[in-house]
Tab-separated table of C-alpha atoms in Angstrom:
chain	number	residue	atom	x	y	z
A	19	UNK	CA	44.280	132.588	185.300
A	20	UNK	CA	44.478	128.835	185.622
A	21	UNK	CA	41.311	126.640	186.740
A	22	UNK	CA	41.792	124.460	189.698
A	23	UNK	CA	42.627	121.341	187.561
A	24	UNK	CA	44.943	123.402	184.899
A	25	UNK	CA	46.870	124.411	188.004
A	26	UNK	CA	46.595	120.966	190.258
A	27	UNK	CA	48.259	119.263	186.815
A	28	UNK	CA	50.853	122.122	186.420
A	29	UNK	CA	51.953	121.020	189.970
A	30	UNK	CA	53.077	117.473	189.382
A	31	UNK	CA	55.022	118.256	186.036
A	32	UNK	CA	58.386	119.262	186.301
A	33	UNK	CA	59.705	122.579	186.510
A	34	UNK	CA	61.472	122.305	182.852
A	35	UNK	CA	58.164	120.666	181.276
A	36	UNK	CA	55.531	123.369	183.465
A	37	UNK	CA	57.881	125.847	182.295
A	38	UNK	CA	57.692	125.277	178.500
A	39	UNK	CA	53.887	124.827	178.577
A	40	UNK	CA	52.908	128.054	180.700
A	41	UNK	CA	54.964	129.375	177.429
A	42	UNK	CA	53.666	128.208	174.887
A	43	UNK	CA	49.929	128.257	176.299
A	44	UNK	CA	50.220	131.366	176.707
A	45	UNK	CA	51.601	132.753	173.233
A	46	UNK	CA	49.217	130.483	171.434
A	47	UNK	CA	46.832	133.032	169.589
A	48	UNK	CA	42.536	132.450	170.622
A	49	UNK	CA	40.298	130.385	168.748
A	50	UNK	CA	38.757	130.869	166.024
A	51	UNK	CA	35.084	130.462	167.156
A	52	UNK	CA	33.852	131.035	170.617
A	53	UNK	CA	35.664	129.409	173.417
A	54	UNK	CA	34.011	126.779	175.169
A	55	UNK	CA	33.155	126.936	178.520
A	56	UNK	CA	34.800	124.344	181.132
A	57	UNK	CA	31.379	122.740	181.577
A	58	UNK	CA	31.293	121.642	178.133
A	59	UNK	CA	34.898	120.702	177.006
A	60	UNK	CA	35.850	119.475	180.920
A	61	UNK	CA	39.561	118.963	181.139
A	62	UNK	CA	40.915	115.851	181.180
A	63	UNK	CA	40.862	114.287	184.881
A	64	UNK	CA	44.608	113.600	186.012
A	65	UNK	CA	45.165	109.132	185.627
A	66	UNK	CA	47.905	107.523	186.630
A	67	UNK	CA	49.392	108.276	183.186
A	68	UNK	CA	49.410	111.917	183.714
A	69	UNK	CA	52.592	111.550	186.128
A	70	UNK	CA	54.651	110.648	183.173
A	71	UNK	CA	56.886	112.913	181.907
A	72	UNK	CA	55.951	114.837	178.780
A	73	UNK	CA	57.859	114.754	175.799
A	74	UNK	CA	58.414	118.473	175.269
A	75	UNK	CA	58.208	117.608	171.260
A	76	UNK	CA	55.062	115.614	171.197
A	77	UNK	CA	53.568	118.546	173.516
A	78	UNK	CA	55.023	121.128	171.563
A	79	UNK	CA	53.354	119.186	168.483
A	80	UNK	CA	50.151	118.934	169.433
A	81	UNK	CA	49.830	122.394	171.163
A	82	UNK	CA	50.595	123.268	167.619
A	83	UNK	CA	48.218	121.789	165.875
A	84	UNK	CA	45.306	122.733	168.567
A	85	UNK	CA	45.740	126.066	166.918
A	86	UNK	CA	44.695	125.420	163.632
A	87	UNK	CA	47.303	128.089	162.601
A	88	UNK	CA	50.719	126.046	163.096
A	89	UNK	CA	53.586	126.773	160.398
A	90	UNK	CA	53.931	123.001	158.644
A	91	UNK	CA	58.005	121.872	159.043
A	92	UNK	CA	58.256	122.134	155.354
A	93	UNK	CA	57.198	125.979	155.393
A	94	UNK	CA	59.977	126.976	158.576
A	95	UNK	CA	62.634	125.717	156.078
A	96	UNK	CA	64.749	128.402	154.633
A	97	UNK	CA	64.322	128.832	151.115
A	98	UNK	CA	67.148	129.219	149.022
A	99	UNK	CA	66.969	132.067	146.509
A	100	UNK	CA	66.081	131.319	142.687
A	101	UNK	CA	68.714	130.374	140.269
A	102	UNK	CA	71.234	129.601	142.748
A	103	UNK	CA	72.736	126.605	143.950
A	104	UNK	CA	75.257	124.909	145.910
A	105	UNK	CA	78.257	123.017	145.382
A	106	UNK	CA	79.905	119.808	146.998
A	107	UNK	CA	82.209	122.774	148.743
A	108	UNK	CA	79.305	124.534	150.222
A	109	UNK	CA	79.499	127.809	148.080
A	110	UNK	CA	77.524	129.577	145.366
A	111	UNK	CA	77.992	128.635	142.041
A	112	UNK	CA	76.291	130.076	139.174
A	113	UNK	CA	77.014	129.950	135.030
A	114	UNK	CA	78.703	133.221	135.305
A	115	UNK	CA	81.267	131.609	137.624
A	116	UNK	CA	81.601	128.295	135.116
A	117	UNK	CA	82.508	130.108	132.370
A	118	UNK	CA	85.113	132.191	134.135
A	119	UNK	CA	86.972	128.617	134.278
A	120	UNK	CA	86.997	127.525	130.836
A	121	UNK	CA	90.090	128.858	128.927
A	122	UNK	CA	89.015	130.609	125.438
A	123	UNK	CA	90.577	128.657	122.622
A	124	UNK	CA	94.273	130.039	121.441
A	125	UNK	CA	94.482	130.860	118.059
A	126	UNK	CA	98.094	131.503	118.419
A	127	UNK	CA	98.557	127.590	118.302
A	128	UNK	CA	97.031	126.932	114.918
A	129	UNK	CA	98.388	127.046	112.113
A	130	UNK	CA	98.666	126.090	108.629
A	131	UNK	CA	99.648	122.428	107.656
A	132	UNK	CA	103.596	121.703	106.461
A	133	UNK	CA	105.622	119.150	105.713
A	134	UNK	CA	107.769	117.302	108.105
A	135	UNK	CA	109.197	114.950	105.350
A	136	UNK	CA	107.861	115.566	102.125
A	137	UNK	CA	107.870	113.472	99.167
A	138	UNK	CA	111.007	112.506	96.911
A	139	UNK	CA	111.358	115.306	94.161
A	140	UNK	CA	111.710	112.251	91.648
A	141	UNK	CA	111.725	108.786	91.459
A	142	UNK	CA	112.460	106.098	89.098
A	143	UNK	CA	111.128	102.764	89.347
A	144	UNK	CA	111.057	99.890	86.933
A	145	UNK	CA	107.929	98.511	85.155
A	146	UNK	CA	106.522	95.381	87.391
A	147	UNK	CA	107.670	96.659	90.616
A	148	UNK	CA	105.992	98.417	93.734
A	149	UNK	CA	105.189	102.092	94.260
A	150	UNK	CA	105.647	103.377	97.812
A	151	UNK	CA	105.282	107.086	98.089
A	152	UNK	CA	105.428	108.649	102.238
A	153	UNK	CA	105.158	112.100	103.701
A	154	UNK	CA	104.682	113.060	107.114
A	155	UNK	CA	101.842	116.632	107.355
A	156	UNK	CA	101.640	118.312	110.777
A	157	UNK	CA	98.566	121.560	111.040
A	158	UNK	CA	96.426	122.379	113.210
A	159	UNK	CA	93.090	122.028	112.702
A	160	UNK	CA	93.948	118.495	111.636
A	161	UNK	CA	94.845	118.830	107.611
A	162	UNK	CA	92.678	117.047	104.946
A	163	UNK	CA	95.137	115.259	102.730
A	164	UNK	CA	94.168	114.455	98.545
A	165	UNK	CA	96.706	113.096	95.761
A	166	UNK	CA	96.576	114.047	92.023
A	167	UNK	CA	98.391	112.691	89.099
A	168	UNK	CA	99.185	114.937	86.995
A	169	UNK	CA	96.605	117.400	87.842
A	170	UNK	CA	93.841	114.580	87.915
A	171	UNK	CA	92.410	113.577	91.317
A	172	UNK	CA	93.066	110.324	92.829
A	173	UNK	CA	91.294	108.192	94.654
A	174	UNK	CA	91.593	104.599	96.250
A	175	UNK	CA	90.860	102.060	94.469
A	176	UNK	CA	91.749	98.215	93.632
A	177	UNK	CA	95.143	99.842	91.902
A	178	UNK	CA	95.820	102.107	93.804
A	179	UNK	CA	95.655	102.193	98.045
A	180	UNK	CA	95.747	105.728	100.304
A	181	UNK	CA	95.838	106.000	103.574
A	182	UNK	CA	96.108	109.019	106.102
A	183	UNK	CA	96.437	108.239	110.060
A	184	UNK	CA	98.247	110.436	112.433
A	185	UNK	CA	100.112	112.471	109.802
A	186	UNK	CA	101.029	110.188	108.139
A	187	UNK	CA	100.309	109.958	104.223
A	188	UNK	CA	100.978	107.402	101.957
A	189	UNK	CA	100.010	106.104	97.904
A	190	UNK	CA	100.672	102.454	96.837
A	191	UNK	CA	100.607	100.381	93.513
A	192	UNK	CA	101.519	97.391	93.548
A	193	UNK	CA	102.678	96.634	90.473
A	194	UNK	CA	103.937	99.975	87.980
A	195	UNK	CA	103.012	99.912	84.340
A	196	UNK	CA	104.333	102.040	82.164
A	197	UNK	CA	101.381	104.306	81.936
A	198	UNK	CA	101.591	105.304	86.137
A	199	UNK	CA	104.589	107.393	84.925
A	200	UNK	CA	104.004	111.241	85.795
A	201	UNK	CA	103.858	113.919	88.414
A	202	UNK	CA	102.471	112.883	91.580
A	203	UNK	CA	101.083	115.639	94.295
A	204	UNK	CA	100.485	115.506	98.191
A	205	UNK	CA	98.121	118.339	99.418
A	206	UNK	CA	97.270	118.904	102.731
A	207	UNK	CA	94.813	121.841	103.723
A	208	UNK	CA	92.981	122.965	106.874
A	209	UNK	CA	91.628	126.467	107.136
A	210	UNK	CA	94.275	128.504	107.277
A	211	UNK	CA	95.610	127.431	104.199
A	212	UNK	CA	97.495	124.680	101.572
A	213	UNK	CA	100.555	123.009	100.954
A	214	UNK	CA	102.227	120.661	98.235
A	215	UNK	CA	104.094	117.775	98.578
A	216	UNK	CA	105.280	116.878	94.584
A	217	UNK	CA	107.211	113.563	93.042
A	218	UNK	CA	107.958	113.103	89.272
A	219	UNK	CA	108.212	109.322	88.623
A	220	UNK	CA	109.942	107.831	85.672
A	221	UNK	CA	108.737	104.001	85.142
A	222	UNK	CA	111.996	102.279	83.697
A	223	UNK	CA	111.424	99.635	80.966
A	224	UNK	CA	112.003	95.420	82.041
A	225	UNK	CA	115.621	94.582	81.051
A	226	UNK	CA	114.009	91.627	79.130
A	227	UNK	CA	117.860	91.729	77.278
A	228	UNK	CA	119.911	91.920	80.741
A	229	UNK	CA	117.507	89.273	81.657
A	230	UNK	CA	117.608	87.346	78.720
A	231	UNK	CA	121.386	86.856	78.496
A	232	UNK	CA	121.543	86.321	82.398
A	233	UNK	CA	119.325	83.073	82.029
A	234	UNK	CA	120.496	82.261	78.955
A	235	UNK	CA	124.206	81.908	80.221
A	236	UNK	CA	122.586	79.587	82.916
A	237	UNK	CA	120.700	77.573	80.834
A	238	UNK	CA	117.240	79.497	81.442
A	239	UNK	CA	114.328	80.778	79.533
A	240	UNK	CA	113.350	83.200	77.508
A	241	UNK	CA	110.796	85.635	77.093
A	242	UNK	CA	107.720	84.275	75.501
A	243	UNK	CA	107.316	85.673	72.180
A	244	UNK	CA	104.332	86.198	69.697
A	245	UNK	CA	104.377	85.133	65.971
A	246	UNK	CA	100.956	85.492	65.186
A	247	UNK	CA	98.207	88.057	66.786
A	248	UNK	CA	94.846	88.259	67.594
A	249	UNK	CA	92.704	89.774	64.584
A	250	UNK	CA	89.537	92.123	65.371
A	251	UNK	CA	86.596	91.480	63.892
A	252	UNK	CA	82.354	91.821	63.588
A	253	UNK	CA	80.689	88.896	64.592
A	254	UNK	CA	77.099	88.017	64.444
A	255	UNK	CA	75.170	87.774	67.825
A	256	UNK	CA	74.639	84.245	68.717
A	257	UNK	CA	77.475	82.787	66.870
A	258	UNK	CA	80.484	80.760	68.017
A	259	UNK	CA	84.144	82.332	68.025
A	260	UNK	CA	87.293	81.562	68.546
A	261	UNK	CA	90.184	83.616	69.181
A	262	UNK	CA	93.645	82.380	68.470
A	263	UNK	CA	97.148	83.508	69.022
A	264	UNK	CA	100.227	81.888	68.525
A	265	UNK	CA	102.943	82.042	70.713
A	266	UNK	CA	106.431	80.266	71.064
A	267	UNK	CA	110.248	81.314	71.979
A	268	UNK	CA	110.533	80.078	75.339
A	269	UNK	CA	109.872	76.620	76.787
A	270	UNK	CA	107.684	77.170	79.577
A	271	UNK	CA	105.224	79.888	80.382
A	272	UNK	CA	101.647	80.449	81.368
A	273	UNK	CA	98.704	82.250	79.560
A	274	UNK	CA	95.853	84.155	80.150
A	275	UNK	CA	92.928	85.128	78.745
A	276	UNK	CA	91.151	89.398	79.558
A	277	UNK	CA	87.960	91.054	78.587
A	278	UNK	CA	87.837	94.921	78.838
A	279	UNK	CA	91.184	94.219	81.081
A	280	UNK	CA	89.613	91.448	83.234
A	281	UNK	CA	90.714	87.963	83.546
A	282	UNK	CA	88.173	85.833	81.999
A	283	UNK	CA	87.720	82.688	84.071
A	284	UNK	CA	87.705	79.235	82.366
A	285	UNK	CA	84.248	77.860	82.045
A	286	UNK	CA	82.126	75.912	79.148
A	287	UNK	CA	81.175	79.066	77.839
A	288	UNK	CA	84.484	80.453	77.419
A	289	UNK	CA	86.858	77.264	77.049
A	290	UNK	CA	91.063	77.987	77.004
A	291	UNK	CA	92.456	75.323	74.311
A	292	UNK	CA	95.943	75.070	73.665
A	293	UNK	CA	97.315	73.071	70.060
A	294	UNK	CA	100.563	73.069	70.100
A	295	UNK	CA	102.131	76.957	69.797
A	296	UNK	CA	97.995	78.108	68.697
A	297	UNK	CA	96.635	79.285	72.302
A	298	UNK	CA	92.603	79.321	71.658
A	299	UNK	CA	89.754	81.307	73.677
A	300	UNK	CA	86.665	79.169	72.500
A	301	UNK	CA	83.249	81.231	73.087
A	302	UNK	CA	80.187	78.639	73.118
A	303	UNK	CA	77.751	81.729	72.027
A	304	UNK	CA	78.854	85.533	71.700
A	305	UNK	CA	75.713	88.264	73.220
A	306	UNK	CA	76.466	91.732	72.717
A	307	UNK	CA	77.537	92.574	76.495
A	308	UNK	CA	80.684	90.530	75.099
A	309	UNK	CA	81.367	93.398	72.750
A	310	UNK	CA	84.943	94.864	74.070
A	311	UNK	CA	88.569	94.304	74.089
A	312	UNK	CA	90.183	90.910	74.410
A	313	UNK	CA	93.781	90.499	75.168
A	314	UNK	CA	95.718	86.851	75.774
A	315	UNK	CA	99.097	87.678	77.906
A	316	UNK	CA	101.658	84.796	78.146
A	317	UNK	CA	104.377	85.460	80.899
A	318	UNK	CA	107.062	83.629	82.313
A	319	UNK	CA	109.943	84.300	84.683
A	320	UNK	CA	111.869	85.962	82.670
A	321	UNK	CA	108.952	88.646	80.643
A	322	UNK	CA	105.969	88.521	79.643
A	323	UNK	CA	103.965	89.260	75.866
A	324	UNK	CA	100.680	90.177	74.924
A	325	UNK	CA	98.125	90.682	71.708
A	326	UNK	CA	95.329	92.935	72.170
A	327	UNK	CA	91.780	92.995	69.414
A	328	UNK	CA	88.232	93.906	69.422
A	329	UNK	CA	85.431	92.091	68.640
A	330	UNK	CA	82.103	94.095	67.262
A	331	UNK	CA	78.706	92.105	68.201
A	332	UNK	CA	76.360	92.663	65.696
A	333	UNK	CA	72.528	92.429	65.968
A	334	UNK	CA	70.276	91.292	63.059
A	335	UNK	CA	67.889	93.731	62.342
A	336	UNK	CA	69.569	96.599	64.373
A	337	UNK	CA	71.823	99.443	62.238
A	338	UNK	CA	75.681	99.043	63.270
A	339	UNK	CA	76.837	102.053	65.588
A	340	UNK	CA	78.777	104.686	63.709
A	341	UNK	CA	81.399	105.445	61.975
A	342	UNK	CA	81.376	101.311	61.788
A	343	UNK	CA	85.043	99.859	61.081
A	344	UNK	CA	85.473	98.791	57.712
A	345	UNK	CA	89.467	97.654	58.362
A	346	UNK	CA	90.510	97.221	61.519
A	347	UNK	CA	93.881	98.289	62.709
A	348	UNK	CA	96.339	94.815	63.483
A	349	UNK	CA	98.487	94.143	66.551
A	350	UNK	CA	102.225	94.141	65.520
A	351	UNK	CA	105.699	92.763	67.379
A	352	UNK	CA	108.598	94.672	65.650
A	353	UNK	CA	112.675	94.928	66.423
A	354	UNK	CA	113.616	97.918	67.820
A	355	UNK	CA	114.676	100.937	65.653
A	356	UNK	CA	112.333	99.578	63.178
A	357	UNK	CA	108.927	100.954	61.797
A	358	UNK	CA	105.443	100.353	62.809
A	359	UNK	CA	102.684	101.688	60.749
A	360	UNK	CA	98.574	100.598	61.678
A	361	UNK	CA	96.128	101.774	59.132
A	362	UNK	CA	92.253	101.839	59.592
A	363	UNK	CA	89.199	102.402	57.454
A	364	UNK	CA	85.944	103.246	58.651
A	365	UNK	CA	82.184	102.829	56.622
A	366	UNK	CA	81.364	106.384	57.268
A	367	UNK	CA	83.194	110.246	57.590
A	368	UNK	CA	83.953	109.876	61.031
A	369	UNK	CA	83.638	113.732	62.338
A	370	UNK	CA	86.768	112.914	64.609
A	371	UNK	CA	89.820	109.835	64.916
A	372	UNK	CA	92.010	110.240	67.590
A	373	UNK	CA	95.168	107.863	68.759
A	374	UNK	CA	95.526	106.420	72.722
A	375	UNK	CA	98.011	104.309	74.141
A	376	UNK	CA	97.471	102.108	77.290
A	377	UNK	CA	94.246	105.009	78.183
A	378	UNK	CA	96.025	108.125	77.767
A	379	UNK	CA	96.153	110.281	74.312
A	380	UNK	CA	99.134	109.904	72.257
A	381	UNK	CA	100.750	112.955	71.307
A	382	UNK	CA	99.876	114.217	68.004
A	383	UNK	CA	102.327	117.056	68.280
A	384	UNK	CA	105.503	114.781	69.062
A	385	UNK	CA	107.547	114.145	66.002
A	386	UNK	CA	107.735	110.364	67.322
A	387	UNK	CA	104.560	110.315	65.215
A	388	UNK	CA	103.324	110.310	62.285
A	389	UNK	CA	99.118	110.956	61.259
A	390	UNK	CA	97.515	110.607	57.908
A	391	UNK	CA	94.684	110.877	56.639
A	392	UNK	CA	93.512	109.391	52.931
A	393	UNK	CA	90.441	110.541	51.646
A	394	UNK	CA	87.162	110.973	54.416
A	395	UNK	CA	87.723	107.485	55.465
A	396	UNK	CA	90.897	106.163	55.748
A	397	UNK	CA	93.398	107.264	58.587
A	398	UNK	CA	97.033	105.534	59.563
A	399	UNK	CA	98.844	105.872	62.810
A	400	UNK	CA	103.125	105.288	61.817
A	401	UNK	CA	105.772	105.005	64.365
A	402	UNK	CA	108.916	105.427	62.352
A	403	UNK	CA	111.890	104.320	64.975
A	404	UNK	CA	110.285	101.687	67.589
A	405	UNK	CA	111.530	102.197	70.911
A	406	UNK	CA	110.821	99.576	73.601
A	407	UNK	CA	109.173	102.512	75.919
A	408	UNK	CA	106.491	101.703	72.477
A	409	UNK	CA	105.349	98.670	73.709
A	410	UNK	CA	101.686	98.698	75.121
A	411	UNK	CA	98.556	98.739	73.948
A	412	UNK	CA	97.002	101.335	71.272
A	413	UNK	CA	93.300	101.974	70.744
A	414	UNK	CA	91.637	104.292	67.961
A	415	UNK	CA	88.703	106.186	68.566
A	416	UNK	CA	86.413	107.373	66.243
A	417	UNK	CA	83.508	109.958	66.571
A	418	UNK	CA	80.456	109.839	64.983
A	419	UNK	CA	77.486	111.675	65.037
A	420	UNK	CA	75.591	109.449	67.553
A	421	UNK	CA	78.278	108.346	69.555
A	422	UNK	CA	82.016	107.072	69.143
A	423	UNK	CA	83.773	103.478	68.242
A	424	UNK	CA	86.863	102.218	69.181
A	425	UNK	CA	88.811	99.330	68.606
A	426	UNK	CA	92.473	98.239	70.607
A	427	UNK	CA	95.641	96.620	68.906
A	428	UNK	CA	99.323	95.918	70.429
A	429	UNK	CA	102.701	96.845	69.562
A	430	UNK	CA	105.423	94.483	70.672
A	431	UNK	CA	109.099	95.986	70.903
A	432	UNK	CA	111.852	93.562	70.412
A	433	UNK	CA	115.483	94.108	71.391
A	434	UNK	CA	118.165	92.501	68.987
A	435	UNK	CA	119.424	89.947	71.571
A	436	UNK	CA	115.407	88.994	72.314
């Protein structure tokens, strides 16, 4: 079975390594091509080395890989089956098993959004001071939260500041005028429905008279008061204008000058003079983007007073826009209880002339008020009994064909003790 040398090397290996050979020689499968006989592929004389012992491995190895037909280490590893995996724990997981651990969301918990503390059915605050409106909204999903004012969105702005974090909604102004009087709304909605949060606010008139005695017993100031408006008027583009009101009544107090209700900085094209009681806007050269309302406020401590006008650029060479004003309507300061009547007159039928004070319509079915009309052209706005609630400032709007024209004028409401 064994040739003399096969079995004089089996003899000086150990039984362990002569029995793991005779093995594995013996299940390794023929070659391929014809075996070789011992006079051609002699076997491998016995050296000194041969007495070393044999690494079972490296024999097992290369008795391996004498075959030609060895299994690679890669191929004897045990291959997992597709699609499966295992975890840090040592078991199967699989996307079936994942979603058995997430928890479907609970409807049950949502709901629609409610107020935790709602708005303050009214409020009234007086004209000058801050506006702080707060309600707390709790829903789930998270609520959106909007304002309105009576019925009209609203949205932030230089005026006005919202804010909505964490449930909490709020609405600021700064500083009330008469016209932020009216119904103010909180809504909150998510998907499962709406609710309303609601505030009437009443803007009180200054106590310029509580005020006015107060200082007055003290040895303070008055309220600054205006003998002589600003007039509206057409003025040529290019041209130089000045603007004048005269103001006294009190001994110290500032004044400003607006455009189209922004302050108009002091600069050599638009100069503030002062001559004694005359305050002056001097305008170097007038272009038609200065077209608009101009208003010159004086305020002190105590109040403040205003006059309100509009100047009409005209271009040479270009037709005026219509219906053109003819006579424009003139600011006024009146006692209270007494009547105030502004009359204007336009070059053309004007298809429509309606009345606004500070923005907002004035209410043509209020018997407050009183509307004529004389002829196609001629129209008059009359407040019989002046109330101080009056005061503010009035524009008429006419409506033309190709477009509308307005022009603004003030009514100033003194008490008897102003």
């Amino acid at each position: 079975e064994h040739s003399e040398e096969q079995a004089q090397l089996l003899k000086t290996l150990s039984p362990e390594d002569r029995r793991f050979l005779e093995t594995t020689l013996k299940d390794l499968p023929l070659p391929a091509g014809p075996a070789a006989r011992p006079s051609e592929q002699p076997y491998p004389k016995k050296t000194a080395a041969s007495t070393k012992p044999v690494d079972i491995r490296e024999a097992a190895t290369k008795a391996e890989s004498s075959s030609g037909t060895g299994t690679s280490p890669a191929a004897k590893r045990q291959q997992k089956q597709y699609g499966q995996r295992l975890d840090s724990t040592g078991t199967n997981r699989s996307r079936s098993a994942t979603k058995e651990l997430e928890l479907p969301p609970d409807d049950s918990l949502m709901h629609a959004p409610s107020f935790t503390g709602p708005l303050p059915k009214s409020l009234d605050i007086k004209d000058g001071e801050m506006l702080s409106l707060k309600c707390t909204v709790k829903g789930d999903p998270e609520p959106k939260v909007s304002w309105f004012k009576n019925g009209e969105s609203i949205s932030s702005s230089d005026v006005v500041d919202l804010k909505y974090r964490q449930g909490l909604a709020s609405l600021t102004i700064q500083e009330l005028f008469p016209e932020d009087e009216g119904e103010y709304v909180c809504k909150a909605t998510n998907s499962f429905g709406s609710v309303e949060s609601k505030c009437k606010l009443k803007v009180l008139p200054m106590e310029q008279k509580a005020a006015g005695k107060k200082l007055a017993a003290v040895g303070g100031d008055k309220v600054p008061k205006i003998s002589q408006h600003l007039k509206s008027q057409e003025v040529p583009d290019g041209t130089k204008i000045n603007l004048t009101c005269k103001i006294g009544g009190a001994t110290k107090f500032d004044v400003v000058w607006l455009h189209n209700e922004k302050e108009i900085k002091p600069s050599k094209d638009f100069q503030y003079l002062n001559e004694g009681e005359k305050y002056i806007l001097k305008i170097a050269e007038i272009f038609p983007e200065d077209s608009g309302t101009y208003t010159c406020e004086a305020f002190n401590d105590v109040g403040e007073t205003f006059s309100s006008c509009t100047l009409a650029v005209i271009i040479p060479g270009e037709d005026k826009r219509q219906p053109a004003f003819k006579t424009f309507p003139i600011s006024q300061t009146v006692n209270e209880s007494k009547p105030a009547k502004f009359p204007v007159k336009f070059e053309k039928e004007p298809l429509k002339v309606s009345w606004l004070k500070d923005g907002k319509s004035v209410d043509e079915q209020s018997a407050r008020y009183k509307f004529t009309q004389d002829g196609k052209k001629d129209f008059a706005f009359e407040i019989p009994n002046c109330l101080v609630t009056d005061v503010g400032q009035y524009t008429v709007k006419a409506t033309g064909q190709k477009g509308d024209t307005t022009a603004s004028f003030s009514l100033i409401v003194h008490t008897d003790d102003h």
